[in-house]
mmCIF file with all atom_site columns, C-alpha atoms in Angstrom:
data_model
loop_
_atom_site.group_PDB
_atom_site.id
_atom_site.type_symbol
_atom_site.label_atom_id
_atom_site.label_alt_id
_atom_site.label_comp_id
_atom_site.label_asym_id
_atom_site.label_entity_id
_atom_site.label_seq_id
_atom_site.pdbx_PDB_ins_code
_atom_site.Cartn_x
_atom_site.Cartn_y
_atom_site.Cartn_z
_atom_site.occupancy
_atom_site.B_iso_or_equiv
_atom_site.pdbx_formal_charge
_atom_site.auth_seq_id
_atom_site.auth_comp_id
_atom_site.auth_asym_id
_atom_site.auth_atom_id
_atom_site.pdbx_PDB_model_num
ATOM 1   C CA . MET E 1 1   ? 96.656  80.429  92.657 1.00 0.00 ? 1   MET E CA 1
ATOM 2   C CA . PRO E 1 2   ? 99.643  82.807  92.114 1.00 0.00 ? 2   PRO E CA 1
ATOM 3   C CA . ALA E 1 3   ? 99.272  86.209  91.049 1.00 0.00 ? 3   ALA E CA 1
ATOM 4   C CA . ASP E 1 4   ? 99.615  87.620  87.744 1.00 0.00 ? 4   ASP E CA 1
ATOM 5   C CA . ALA E 1 5   ? 103.101 88.662  87.024 1.00 0.00 ? 5   ALA E CA 1
ATOM 6   C CA . ASP E 1 6   ? 102.042 91.888  84.831 1.00 0.00 ? 6   ASP E CA 1
ATOM 7   C CA . ALA E 1 7   ? 99.581  93.020  87.383 1.00 0.00 ? 7   ALA E CA 1
ATOM 8   C CA . LEU E 1 8   ? 102.515 92.889  90.186 1.00 0.00 ? 8   LEU E CA 1
ATOM 9   C CA . PHE E 1 9   ? 104.525 94.597  88.024 1.00 0.00 ? 9   PHE E CA 1
ATOM 10  C CA . GLU E 1 10  ? 102.163 97.505  87.110 1.00 0.00 ? 10  GLU E CA 1
ATOM 11  C CA . GLN E 1 11  ? 102.297 97.688  90.972 1.00 0.00 ? 11  GLN E CA 1
ATOM 12  C CA . LEU E 1 12  ? 105.652 98.438  90.668 1.00 0.00 ? 12  LEU E CA 1
ATOM 13  C CA . VAL E 1 13  ? 105.692 100.795 88.000 1.00 0.00 ? 13  VAL E CA 1
ATOM 14  C CA . ALA E 1 14  ? 103.122 102.893 90.063 1.00 0.00 ? 14  ALA E CA 1
ATOM 15  C CA . ARG E 1 15  ? 105.402 102.621 92.889 1.00 0.00 ? 15  ARG E CA 1
ATOM 16  C CA . PHE E 1 16  ? 108.338 104.307 91.022 1.00 0.00 ? 16  PHE E CA 1
ATOM 17  C CA . ALA E 1 17  ? 106.107 106.904 89.113 1.00 0.00 ? 17  ALA E CA 1
ATOM 18  C CA . ASP E 1 18  ? 106.935 109.762 91.433 1.00 0.00 ? 18  ASP E CA 1
ATOM 19  C CA . ASP E 1 19  ? 110.742 108.975 91.279 1.00 0.00 ? 19  ASP E CA 1
ATOM 20  C CA . PRO E 1 20  ? 112.037 111.322 88.560 1.00 0.00 ? 20  PRO E CA 1
ATOM 21  C CA . SER E 1 21  ? 115.151 108.988 87.915 1.00 0.00 ? 21  SER E CA 1
ATOM 22  C CA . VAL E 1 22  ? 113.005 106.220 86.984 1.00 0.00 ? 22  VAL E CA 1
ATOM 23  C CA . THR E 1 23  ? 111.840 105.779 83.340 1.00 0.00 ? 23  THR E CA 1
ATOM 24  C CA . PRO E 1 24  ? 108.761 103.769 83.014 1.00 0.00 ? 24  PRO E CA 1
ATOM 25  C CA . PRO E 1 25  ? 108.159 101.146 80.510 1.00 0.00 ? 25  PRO E CA 1
ATOM 26  C CA . ALA E 1 26  ? 107.641 102.412 76.779 1.00 0.00 ? 26  ALA E CA 1
ATOM 27  C CA . PRO E 1 27  ? 105.670 100.466 74.389 1.00 0.00 ? 27  PRO E CA 1
ATOM 28  C CA . GLY E 1 28  ? 107.499 98.571  71.987 1.00 0.00 ? 28  GLY E CA 1
ATOM 29  C CA . GLY E 1 29  ? 108.910 94.908  71.012 1.00 0.00 ? 29  GLY E CA 1
ATOM 30  C CA . LYS E 1 30  ? 112.704 95.646  71.867 1.00 0.00 ? 30  LYS E CA 1
ATOM 31  C CA . PHE E 1 31  ? 114.370 94.004  74.600 1.00 0.00 ? 31  PHE E CA 1
ATOM 32  C CA . GLY E 1 32  ? 113.852 95.975  77.720 1.00 0.00 ? 32  GLY E CA 1
ATOM 33  C CA . ALA E 1 33  ? 111.336 98.428  76.292 1.00 0.00 ? 33  ALA E CA 1
ATOM 34  C CA . SER E 1 34  ? 108.777 97.142  78.737 1.00 0.00 ? 34  SER E CA 1
ATOM 35  C CA . GLY E 1 35  ? 111.001 97.344  81.957 1.00 0.00 ? 35  GLY E CA 1
ATOM 36  C CA . LEU E 1 36  ? 111.870 99.928  84.358 1.00 0.00 ? 36  LEU E CA 1
ATOM 37  C CA . LYS E 1 37  ? 114.785 102.071 83.589 1.00 0.00 ? 37  LYS E CA 1
ATOM 38  C CA . ILE E 1 38  ? 117.223 104.477 85.603 1.00 0.00 ? 38  ILE E CA 1
ATOM 39  C CA . GLY E 1 39  ? 119.853 106.427 83.354 1.00 0.00 ? 39  GLY E CA 1
ATOM 40  C CA . GLY E 1 40  ? 118.743 105.047 80.571 1.00 0.00 ? 40  GLY E CA 1
ATOM 41  C CA . LYS E 1 41  ? 119.825 101.429 81.925 1.00 0.00 ? 41  LYS E CA 1
ATOM 42  C CA . LEU E 1 42  ? 117.501 98.358  82.788 1.00 0.00 ? 42  LEU E CA 1
ATOM 43  C CA . PHE E 1 43  ? 116.899 97.180  86.066 1.00 0.00 ? 43  PHE E CA 1
ATOM 44  C CA . ALA E 1 44  ? 113.421 95.663  86.443 1.00 0.00 ? 44  ALA E CA 1
ATOM 45  C CA . MET E 1 45  ? 111.261 93.831  83.921 1.00 0.00 ? 45  MET E CA 1
ATOM 46  C CA . VAL E 1 46  ? 108.699 91.050  83.720 1.00 0.00 ? 46  VAL E CA 1
ATOM 47  C CA . SER E 1 47  ? 109.654 88.159  81.247 1.00 0.00 ? 47  SER E CA 1
ATOM 48  C CA . LYS E 1 48  ? 107.690 84.746  80.974 1.00 0.00 ? 48  LYS E CA 1
ATOM 49  C CA . GLY E 1 49  ? 105.478 85.409  83.639 1.00 0.00 ? 49  GLY E CA 1
ATOM 50  C CA . ARG E 1 50  ? 108.615 86.275  86.232 1.00 0.00 ? 50  ARG E CA 1
ATOM 51  C CA . LEU E 1 51  ? 110.013 89.464  87.669 1.00 0.00 ? 51  LEU E CA 1
ATOM 52  C CA . VAL E 1 52  ? 113.317 89.888  86.181 1.00 0.00 ? 52  VAL E CA 1
ATOM 53  C CA . VAL E 1 53  ? 115.886 92.035  88.269 1.00 0.00 ? 53  VAL E CA 1
ATOM 54  C CA . LYS E 1 54  ? 119.617 93.081  87.870 1.00 0.00 ? 54  LYS E CA 1
ATOM 55  C CA . LEU E 1 55  ? 121.487 92.554  91.123 1.00 0.00 ? 55  LEU E CA 1
ATOM 56  C CA . PRO E 1 56  ? 125.081 91.995  91.896 1.00 0.00 ? 56  PRO E CA 1
ATOM 57  C CA . ARG E 1 57  ? 126.328 88.644  91.212 1.00 0.00 ? 57  ARG E CA 1
ATOM 58  C CA . PRO E 1 58  ? 126.688 87.424  94.734 1.00 0.00 ? 58  PRO E CA 1
ATOM 59  C CA . ARG E 1 59  ? 123.065 88.496  95.477 1.00 0.00 ? 59  ARG E CA 1
ATOM 60  C CA . VAL E 1 60  ? 122.085 86.621  92.324 1.00 0.00 ? 60  VAL E CA 1
ATOM 61  C CA . ASP E 1 61  ? 123.876 83.537  93.830 1.00 0.00 ? 61  ASP E CA 1
ATOM 62  C CA . GLU E 1 62  ? 122.327 84.039  97.075 1.00 0.00 ? 62  GLU E CA 1
ATOM 63  C CA . LEU E 1 63  ? 118.746 84.300  95.695 1.00 0.00 ? 63  LEU E CA 1
ATOM 64  C CA . VAL E 1 64  ? 119.386 80.993  93.571 1.00 0.00 ? 64  VAL E CA 1
ATOM 65  C CA . ALA E 1 65  ? 120.693 79.343  96.215 1.00 0.00 ? 65  ALA E CA 1
ATOM 66  C CA . SER E 1 66  ? 118.060 79.788  98.579 1.00 0.00 ? 66  SER E CA 1
ATOM 67  C CA . GLY E 1 67  ? 115.409 78.691  96.168 1.00 0.00 ? 67  GLY E CA 1
ATOM 68  C CA . THR E 1 68  ? 113.711 82.199  95.663 1.00 0.00 ? 68  THR E CA 1
ATOM 69  C CA . GLY E 1 69  ? 114.878 82.731  92.114 1.00 0.00 ? 69  GLY E CA 1
ATOM 70  C CA . GLU E 1 70  ? 116.379 81.400  89.059 1.00 0.00 ? 70  GLU E CA 1
ATOM 71  C CA . ARG E 1 71  ? 119.506 82.731  86.787 1.00 0.00 ? 71  ARG E CA 1
ATOM 72  C CA . PHE E 1 72  ? 117.855 84.842  83.928 1.00 0.00 ? 72  PHE E CA 1
ATOM 73  C CA . ASP E 1 73  ? 118.445 83.122  80.383 1.00 0.00 ? 73  ASP E CA 1
ATOM 74  C CA . PRO E 1 74  ? 116.802 85.530  77.947 1.00 0.00 ? 74  PRO E CA 1
ATOM 75  C CA . GLY E 1 75  ? 116.095 82.856  75.294 1.00 0.00 ? 75  GLY E CA 1
ATOM 76  C CA . HIS E 1 76  ? 119.711 82.128  73.660 1.00 0.00 ? 76  HIS E CA 1
ATOM 77  C CA . GLY E 1 77  ? 120.920 79.347  75.711 1.00 0.00 ? 77  GLY E CA 1
ATOM 78  C CA . ARG E 1 78  ? 123.384 81.931  77.898 1.00 0.00 ? 78  ARG E CA 1
ATOM 79  C CA . VAL E 1 79  ? 122.839 82.503  81.100 1.00 0.00 ? 79  VAL E CA 1
ATOM 80  C CA . MET E 1 80  ? 123.158 86.369  82.542 1.00 0.00 ? 80  MET E CA 1
ATOM 81  C CA . LYS E 1 81  ? 125.061 86.349  85.642 1.00 0.00 ? 81  LYS E CA 1
ATOM 82  C CA . GLU E 1 82  ? 123.917 89.590  87.057 1.00 0.00 ? 82  GLU E CA 1
ATOM 83  C CA . TRP E 1 83  ? 119.960 88.855  86.320 1.00 0.00 ? 83  TRP E CA 1
ATOM 84  C CA . VAL E 1 84  ? 117.468 86.917  88.486 1.00 0.00 ? 84  VAL E CA 1
ATOM 85  C CA . THR E 1 85  ? 114.105 85.696  87.872 1.00 0.00 ? 85  THR E CA 1
ATOM 86  C CA . ILE E 1 86  ? 111.518 85.820  90.703 1.00 0.00 ? 86  ILE E CA 1
ATOM 87  C CA . GLU E 1 87  ? 108.385 83.992  90.357 1.00 0.00 ? 87  GLU E CA 1
ATOM 88  C CA . PRO E 1 88  ? 105.052 85.635  91.297 1.00 0.00 ? 88  PRO E CA 1
ATOM 89  C CA . GLY E 1 89  ? 104.582 83.441  94.275 1.00 0.00 ? 89  GLY E CA 1
ATOM 90  C CA . HIS E 1 90  ? 107.194 85.281  95.921 1.00 0.00 ? 90  HIS E CA 1
ATOM 91  C CA . GLU E 1 91  ? 105.402 88.618  95.157 1.00 0.00 ? 91  GLU E CA 1
ATOM 92  C CA . ARG E 1 92  ? 106.244 89.890  98.776 1.00 0.00 ? 92  ARG E CA 1
ATOM 93  C CA . LEU E 1 93  ? 109.829 90.251  97.890 1.00 0.00 ? 93  LEU E CA 1
ATOM 94  C CA . TRP E 1 94  ? 109.245 92.055  94.622 1.00 0.00 ? 94  TRP E CA 1
ATOM 95  C CA . PRO E 1 95  ? 109.224 95.534  95.694 1.00 0.00 ? 95  PRO E CA 1
ATOM 96  C CA . ALA E 1 96  ? 112.414 95.203  97.947 1.00 0.00 ? 96  ALA E CA 1
ATOM 97  C CA . LEU E 1 97  ? 114.118 93.470  95.282 1.00 0.00 ? 97  LEU E CA 1
ATOM 98  C CA . ALA E 1 98  ? 113.419 96.233  92.597 1.00 0.00 ? 98  ALA E CA 1
ATOM 99  C CA . ASP E 1 99  ? 114.388 98.809  95.170 1.00 0.00 ? 99  ASP E CA 1
ATOM 100 C CA . GLU E 1 100 ? 117.853 96.822  95.219 1.00 0.00 ? 100 GLU E CA 1
ATOM 101 C CA . ALA E 1 101 ? 118.093 96.531  91.639 1.00 0.00 ? 101 ALA E CA 1
ATOM 102 C CA . LEU E 1 102 ? 117.347 100.549 91.455 1.00 0.00 ? 102 LEU E CA 1
ATOM 103 C CA . ARG E 1 103 ? 120.236 101.106 93.812 1.00 0.00 ? 103 ARG E CA 1
ATOM 104 C CA . PHE E 1 104 ? 122.668 98.508  92.114 1.00 0.00 ? 104 PHE E CA 1
ATOM 105 C CA . VAL E 1 105 ? 121.798 99.812  88.510 1.00 0.00 ? 105 VAL E CA 1
ATOM 106 C CA . GLY E 1 106 ? 121.680 103.501 89.437 1.00 0.00 ? 106 GLY E CA 1
ATOM 107 C CA . LYS E 1 107 ? 125.184 103.564 91.106 1.00 0.00 ? 107 LYS E CA 1
ATOM 108 C CA . ARG E 1 108 ? 126.888 102.098 87.871 1.00 0.00 ? 108 ARG E CA 1
ATOM 109 C CA . SER E 1 109 ? 125.027 104.574 85.377 1.00 0.00 ? 109 SER E CA 1
#
């Protein structure tokens, strides 16, 4: 049985707890409020039971082509080109992908 996405994400939040550049999730219903941020910009969150991370478009393309991820659709029918969703079944990849997302978004801040 796949691991619980929220529990896995809590592990990521704990992993970044000592990094002063990372803002932990905040309570609230606004998009991204429950995600990890750097410089006020979202880089990782959970949506619909999957990890969602912001990565360069070529990296997203690579993850989609390999079957590891899917392009993120926040629900309005428009796929976001620099966001990818990763199933809990690929939990071993979550920490590295979150690190990649942190570096990608952090250098753009």
